[in-house]
PDB file of C-alpha atoms in Angstrom:
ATOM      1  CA  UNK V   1     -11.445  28.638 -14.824  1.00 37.00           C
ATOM      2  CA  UNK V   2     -12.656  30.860 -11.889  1.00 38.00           C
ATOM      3  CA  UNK V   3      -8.814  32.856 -12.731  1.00 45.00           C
ATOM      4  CA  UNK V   4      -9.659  33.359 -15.999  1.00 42.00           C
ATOM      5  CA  UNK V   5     -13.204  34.644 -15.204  1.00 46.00           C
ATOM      6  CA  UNK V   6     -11.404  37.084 -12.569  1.00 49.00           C
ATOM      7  CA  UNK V   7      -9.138  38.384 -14.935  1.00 45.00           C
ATOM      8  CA  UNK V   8     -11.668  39.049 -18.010  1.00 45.00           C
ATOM      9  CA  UNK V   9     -13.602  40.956 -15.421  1.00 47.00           C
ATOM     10  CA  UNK V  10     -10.901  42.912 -14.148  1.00 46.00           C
ATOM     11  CA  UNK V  11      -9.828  43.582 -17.936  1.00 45.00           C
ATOM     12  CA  UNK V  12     -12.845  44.198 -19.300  1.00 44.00           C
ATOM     13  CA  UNK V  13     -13.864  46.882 -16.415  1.00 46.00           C
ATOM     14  CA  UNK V  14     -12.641  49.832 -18.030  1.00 42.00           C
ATOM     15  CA  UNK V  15     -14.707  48.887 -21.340  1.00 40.00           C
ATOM     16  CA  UNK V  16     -17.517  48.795 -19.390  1.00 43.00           C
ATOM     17  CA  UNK V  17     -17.102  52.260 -18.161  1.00 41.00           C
ATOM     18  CA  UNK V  18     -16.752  53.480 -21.768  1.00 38.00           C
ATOM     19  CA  UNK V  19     -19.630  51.709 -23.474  1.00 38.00           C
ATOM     20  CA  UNK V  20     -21.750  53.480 -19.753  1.00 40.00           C
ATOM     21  CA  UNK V  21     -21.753  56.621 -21.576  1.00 38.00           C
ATOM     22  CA  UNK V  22     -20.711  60.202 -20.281  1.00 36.00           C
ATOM     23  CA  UNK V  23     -22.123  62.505 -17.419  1.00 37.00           C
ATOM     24  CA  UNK V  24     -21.281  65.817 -17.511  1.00 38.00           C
ATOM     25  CA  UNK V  25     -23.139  66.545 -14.695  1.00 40.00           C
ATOM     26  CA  UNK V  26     -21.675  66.308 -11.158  1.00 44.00           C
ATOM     27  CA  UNK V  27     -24.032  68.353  -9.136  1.00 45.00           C
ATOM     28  CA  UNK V  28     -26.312  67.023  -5.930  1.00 45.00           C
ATOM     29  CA  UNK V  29     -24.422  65.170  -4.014  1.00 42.00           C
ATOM     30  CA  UNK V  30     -25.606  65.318  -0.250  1.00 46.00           C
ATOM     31  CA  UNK V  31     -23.295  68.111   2.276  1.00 43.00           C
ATOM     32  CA  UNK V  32     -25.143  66.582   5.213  1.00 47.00           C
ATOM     33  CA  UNK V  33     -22.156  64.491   5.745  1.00 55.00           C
ATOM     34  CA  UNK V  34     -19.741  67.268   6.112  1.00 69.00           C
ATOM     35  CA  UNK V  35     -18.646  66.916   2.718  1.00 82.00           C
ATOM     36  CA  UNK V  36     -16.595  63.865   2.774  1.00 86.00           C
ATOM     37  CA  UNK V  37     -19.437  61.461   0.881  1.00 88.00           C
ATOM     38  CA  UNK V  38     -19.492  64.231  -1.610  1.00 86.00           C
ATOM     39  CA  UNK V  39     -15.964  64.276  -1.857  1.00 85.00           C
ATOM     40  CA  UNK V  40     -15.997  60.559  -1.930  1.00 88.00           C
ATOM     41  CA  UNK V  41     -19.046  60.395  -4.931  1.00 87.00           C
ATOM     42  CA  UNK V  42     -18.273  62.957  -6.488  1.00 82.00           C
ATOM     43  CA  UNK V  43     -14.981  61.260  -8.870  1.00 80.00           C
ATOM     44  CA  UNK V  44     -17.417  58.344  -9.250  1.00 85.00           C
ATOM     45  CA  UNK V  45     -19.746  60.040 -11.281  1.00 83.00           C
ATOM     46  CA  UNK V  46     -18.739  61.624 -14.220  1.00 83.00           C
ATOM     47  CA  UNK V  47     -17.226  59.546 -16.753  1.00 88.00           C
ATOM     48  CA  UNK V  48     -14.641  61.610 -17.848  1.00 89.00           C
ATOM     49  CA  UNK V  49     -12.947  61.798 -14.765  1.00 87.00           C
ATOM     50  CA  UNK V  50     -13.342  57.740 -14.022  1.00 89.00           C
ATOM     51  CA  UNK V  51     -11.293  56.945 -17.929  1.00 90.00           C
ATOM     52  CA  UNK V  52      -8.897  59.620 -17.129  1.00 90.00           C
ATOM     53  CA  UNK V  53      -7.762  58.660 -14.019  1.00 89.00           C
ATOM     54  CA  UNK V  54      -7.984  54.482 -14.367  1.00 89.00           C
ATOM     55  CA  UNK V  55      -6.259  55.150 -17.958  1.00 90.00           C
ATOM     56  CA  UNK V  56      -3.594  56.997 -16.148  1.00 90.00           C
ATOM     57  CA  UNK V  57      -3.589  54.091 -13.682  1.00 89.00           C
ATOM     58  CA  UNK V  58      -3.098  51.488 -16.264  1.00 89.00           C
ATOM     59  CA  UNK V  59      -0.645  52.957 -17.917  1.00 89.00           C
ATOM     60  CA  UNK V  60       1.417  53.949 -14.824  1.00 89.00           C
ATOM     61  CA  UNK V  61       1.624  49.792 -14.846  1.00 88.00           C
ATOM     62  CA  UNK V  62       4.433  50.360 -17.626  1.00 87.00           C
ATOM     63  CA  UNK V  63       6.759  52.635 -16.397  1.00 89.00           C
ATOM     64  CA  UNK V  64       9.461  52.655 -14.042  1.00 89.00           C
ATOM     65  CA  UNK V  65       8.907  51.169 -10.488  1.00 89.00           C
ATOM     66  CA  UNK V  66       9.478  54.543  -8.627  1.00 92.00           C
ATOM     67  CA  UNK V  67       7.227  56.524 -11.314  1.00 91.00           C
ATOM     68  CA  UNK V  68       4.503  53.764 -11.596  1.00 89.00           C
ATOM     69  CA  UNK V  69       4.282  53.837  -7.633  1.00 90.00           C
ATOM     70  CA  UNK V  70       4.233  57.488  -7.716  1.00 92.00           C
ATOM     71  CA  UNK V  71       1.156  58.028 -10.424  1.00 91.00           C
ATOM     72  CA  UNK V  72      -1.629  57.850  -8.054  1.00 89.00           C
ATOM     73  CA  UNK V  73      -0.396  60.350  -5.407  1.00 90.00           C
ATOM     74  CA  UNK V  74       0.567  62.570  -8.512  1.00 93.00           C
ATOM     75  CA  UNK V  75      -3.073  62.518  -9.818  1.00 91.00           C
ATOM     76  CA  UNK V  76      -3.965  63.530  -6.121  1.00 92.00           C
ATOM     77  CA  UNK V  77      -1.574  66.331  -5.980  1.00 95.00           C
ATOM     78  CA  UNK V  78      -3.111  67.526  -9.790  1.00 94.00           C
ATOM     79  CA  UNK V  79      -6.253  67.519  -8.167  1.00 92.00           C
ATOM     80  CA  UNK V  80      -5.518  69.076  -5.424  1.00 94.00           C
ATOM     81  CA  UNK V  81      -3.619  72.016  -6.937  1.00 96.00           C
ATOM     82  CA  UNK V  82      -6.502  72.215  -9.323  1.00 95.00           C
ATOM     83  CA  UNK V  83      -8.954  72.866  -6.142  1.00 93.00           C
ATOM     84  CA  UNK V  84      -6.685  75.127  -4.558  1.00 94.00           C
ATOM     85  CA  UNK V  85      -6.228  76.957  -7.526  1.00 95.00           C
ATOM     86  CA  UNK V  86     -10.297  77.578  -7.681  1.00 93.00           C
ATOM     87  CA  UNK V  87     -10.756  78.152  -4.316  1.00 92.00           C
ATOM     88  CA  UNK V  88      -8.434  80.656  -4.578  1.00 93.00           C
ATOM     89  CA  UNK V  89     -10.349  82.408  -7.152  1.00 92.00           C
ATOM     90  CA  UNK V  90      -8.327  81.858  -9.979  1.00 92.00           C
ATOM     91  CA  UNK V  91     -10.091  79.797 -12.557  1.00 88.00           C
ATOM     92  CA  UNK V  92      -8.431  78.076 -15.587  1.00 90.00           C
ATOM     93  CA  UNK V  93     -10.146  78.719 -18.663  1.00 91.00           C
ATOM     94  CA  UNK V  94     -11.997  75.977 -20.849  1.00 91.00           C
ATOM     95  CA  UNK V  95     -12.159  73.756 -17.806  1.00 92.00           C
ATOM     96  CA  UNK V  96     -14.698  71.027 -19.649  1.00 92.00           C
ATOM     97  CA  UNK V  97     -12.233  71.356 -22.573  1.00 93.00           C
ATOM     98  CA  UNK V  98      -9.235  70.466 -20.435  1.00 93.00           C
ATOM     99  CA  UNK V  99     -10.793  67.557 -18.930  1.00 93.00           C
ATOM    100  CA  UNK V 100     -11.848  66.228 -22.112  1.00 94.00           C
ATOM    101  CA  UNK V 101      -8.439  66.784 -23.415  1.00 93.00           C
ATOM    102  CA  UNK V 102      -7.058  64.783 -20.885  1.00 92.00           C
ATOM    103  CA  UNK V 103      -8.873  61.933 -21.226  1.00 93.00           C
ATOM    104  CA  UNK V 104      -8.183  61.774 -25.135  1.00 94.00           C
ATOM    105  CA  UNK V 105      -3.998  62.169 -23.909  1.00 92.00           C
ATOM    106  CA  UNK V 106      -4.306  59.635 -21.044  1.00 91.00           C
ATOM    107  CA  UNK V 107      -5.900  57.087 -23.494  1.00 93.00           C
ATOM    108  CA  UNK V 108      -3.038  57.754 -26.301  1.00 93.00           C
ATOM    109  CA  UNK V 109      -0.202  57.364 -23.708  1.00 90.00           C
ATOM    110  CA  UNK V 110      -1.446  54.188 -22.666  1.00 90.00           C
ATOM    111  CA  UNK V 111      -2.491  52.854 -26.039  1.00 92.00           C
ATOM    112  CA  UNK V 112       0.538  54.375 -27.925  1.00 87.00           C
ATOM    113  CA  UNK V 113       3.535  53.492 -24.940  1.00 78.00           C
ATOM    114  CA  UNK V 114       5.264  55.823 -26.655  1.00 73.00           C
ATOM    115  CA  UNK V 115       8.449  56.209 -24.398  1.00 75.00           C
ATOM    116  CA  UNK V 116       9.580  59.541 -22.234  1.00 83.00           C
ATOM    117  CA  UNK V 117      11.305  60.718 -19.222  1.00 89.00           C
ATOM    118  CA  UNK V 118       9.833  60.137 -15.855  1.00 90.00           C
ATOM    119  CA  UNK V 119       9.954  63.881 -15.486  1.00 92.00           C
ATOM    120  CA  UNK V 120       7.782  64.781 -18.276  1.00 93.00           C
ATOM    121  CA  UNK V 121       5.371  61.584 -17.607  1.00 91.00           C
ATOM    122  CA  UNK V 122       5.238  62.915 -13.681  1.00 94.00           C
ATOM    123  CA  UNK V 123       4.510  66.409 -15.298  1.00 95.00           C
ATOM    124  CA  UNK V 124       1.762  65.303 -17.574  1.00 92.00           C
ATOM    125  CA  UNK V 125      -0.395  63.303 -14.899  1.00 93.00           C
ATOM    126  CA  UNK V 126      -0.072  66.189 -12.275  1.00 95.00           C
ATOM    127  CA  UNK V 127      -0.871  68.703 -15.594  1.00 93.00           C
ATOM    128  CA  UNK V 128      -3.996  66.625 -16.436  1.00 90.00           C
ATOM    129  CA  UNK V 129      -5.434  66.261 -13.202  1.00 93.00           C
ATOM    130  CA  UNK V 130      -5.250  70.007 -12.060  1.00 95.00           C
ATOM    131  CA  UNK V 131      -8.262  70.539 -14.856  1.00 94.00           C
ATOM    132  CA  UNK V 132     -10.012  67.551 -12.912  1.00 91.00           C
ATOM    133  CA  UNK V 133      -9.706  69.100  -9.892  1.00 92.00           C
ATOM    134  CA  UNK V 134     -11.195  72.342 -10.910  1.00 93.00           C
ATOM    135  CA  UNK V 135     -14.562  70.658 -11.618  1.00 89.00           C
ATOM    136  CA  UNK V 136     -14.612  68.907  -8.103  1.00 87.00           C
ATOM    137  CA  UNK V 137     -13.905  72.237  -6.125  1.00 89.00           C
ATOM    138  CA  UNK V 138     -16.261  74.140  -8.718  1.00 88.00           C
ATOM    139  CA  UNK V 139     -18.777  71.283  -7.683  1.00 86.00           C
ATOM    140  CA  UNK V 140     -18.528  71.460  -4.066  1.00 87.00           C
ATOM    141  CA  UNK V 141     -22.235  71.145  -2.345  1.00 88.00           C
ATOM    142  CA  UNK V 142     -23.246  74.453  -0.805  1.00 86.00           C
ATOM    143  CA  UNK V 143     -22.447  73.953   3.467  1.00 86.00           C
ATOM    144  CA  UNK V 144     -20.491  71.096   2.535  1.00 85.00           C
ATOM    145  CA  UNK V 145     -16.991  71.034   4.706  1.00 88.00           C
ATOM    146  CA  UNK V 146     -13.765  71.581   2.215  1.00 89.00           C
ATOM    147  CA  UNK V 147     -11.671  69.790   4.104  1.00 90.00           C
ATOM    148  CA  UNK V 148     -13.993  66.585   4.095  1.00 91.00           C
ATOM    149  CA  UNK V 149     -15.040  67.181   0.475  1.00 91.00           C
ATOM    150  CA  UNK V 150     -11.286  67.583  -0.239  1.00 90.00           C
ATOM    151  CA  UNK V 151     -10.239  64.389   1.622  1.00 91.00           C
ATOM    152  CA  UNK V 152     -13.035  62.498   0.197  1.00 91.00           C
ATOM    153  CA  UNK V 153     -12.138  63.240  -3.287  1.00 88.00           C
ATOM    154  CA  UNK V 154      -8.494  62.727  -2.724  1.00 91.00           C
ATOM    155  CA  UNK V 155      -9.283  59.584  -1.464  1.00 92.00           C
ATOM    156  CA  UNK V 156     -11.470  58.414  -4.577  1.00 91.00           C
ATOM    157  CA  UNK V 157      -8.631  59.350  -6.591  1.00 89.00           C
ATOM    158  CA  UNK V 158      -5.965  57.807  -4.831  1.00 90.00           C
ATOM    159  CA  UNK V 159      -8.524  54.377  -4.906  1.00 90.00           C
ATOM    160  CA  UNK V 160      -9.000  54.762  -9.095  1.00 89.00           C
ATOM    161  CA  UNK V 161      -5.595  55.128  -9.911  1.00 88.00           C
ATOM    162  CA  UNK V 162      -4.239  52.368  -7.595  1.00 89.00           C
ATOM    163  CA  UNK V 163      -7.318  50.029  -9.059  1.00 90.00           C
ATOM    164  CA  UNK V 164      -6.359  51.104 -12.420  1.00 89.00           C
ATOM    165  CA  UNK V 165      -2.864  50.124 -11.459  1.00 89.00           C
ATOM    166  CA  UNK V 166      -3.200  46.637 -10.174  1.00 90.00           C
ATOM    167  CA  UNK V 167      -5.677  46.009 -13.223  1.00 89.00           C
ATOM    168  CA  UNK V 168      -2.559  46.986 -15.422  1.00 87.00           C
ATOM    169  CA  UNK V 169      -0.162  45.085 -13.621  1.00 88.00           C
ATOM    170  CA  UNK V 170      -2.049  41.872 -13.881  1.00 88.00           C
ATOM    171  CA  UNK V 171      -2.843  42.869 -17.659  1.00 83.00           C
ATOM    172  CA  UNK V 172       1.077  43.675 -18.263  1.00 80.00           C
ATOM    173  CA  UNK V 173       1.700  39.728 -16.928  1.00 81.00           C
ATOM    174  CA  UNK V 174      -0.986  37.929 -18.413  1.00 87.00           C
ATOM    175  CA  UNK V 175      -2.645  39.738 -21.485  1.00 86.00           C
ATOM    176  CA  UNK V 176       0.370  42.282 -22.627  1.00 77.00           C
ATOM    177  CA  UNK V 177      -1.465  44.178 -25.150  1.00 83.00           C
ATOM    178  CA  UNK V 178      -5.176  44.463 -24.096  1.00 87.00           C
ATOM    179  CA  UNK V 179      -3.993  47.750 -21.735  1.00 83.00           C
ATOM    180  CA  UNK V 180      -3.412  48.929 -25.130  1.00 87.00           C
ATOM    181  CA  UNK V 181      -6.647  47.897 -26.494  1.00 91.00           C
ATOM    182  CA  UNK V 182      -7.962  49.808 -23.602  1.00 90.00           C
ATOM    183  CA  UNK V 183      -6.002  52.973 -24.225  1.00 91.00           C
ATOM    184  CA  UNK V 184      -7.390  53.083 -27.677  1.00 93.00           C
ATOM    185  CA  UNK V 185     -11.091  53.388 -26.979  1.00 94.00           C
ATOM    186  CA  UNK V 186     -10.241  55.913 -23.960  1.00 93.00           C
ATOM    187  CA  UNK V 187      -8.499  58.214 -26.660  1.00 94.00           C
ATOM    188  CA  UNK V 188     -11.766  57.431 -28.663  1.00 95.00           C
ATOM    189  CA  UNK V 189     -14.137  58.417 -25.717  1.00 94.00           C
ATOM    190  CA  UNK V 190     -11.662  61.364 -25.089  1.00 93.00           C
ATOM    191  CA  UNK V 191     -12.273  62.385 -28.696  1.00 93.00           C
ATOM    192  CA  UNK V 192     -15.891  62.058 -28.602  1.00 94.00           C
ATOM    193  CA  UNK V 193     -15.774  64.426 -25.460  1.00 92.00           C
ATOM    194  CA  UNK V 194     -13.288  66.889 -27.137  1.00 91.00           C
ATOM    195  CA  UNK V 195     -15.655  67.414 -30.257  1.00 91.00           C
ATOM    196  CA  UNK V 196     -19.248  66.498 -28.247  1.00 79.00           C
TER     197      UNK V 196
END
């Protein structure tokens, strides 16, 4: 009984960031710490970026071994070019627009399974996470250390898509098509972001 209560929490984790509703607001965080409890935070807070990146995690569940291992350091390297790219002064247009995009893609991958090469799947995640990390280096307390703010971030990353992972590995063994289920409302939360 207790297994069964374990894994209906686990599945039922990602609905309950969807029915939380959306911040669009990521601002505030302290830069006493040097940056790295902002860094940490700051992934946490925004529910865009918590669907994308535990979508992207459950879906890397159901690919190959050496791609599904791969996802979360590819969602750090998106992010992390996406930073660079904006501390470097060169600023993607439609940034909000991107993110929201990607969180209505990352939910129809995982809901639709709909079968490509590792090369364009490895593409995609680091392509959707570069918008991601624009917001986080846009949203960098003032006096807050990059480096710390970048590691913490990283970090939080790595964590949600490794979570998002292990959920979909137990899902893939003992639910099969609830990951699915899942994917469906993210595209519908992704949606709701793209026209909202």
């Amino acid at each position: 009984m207790l297994r069964v209560s374990r894994l209906t929490a686990l599945a039922l984790a990602p609905l309950a960031l969807i029915a939380a509703g959306t911040a669009s607001a990521h601002v505030g965080h302290e830069a006493s710490t040097g940056g790295m409890l902002a860094g940490l935070l700051h992934p946490l807070t925004g529910m865009d970026h918590l669907l994308a990146l535990l979508a992207i995690g459950l879906w890397s569940a159901r690919q190959s071994r050496p791609l599904g291992r791969a996802v979360p350091g590819l969602a750090a390297l998106g992010m992390l070019l996406g930073a660079g790219l904006a501390w470097a002064g060169l600023s993607l247009p439609g940034v909000e627009s991107g993110i929201a995009l990607s969180v209505l893609l990352a939910g129809v991958l995982l809901a639709g399974l709909v079968p490509m090469p590792a090369g364009i799947n490895a593409v995609l995640v680091v392509a959707f996470l570069v918008f991601h990390g624009q917001a986080h280096a846009a949203e960098m307390p003032f006096g807050a250390s990059l480096a710390a703010y970048l590691a913490g971030f990283l970090l939080t990353t790595l964590g949600i898509g490794q979570l998002g992972r292990s959920v979909g590995q137990v899902l893939l063994h003992r639910v099969p098509y609830l990951d699915r289920v899942v994917g469906g409302l993210v595209a519908l939360a992704g949606g709701m972001l793209v026209i909202g």
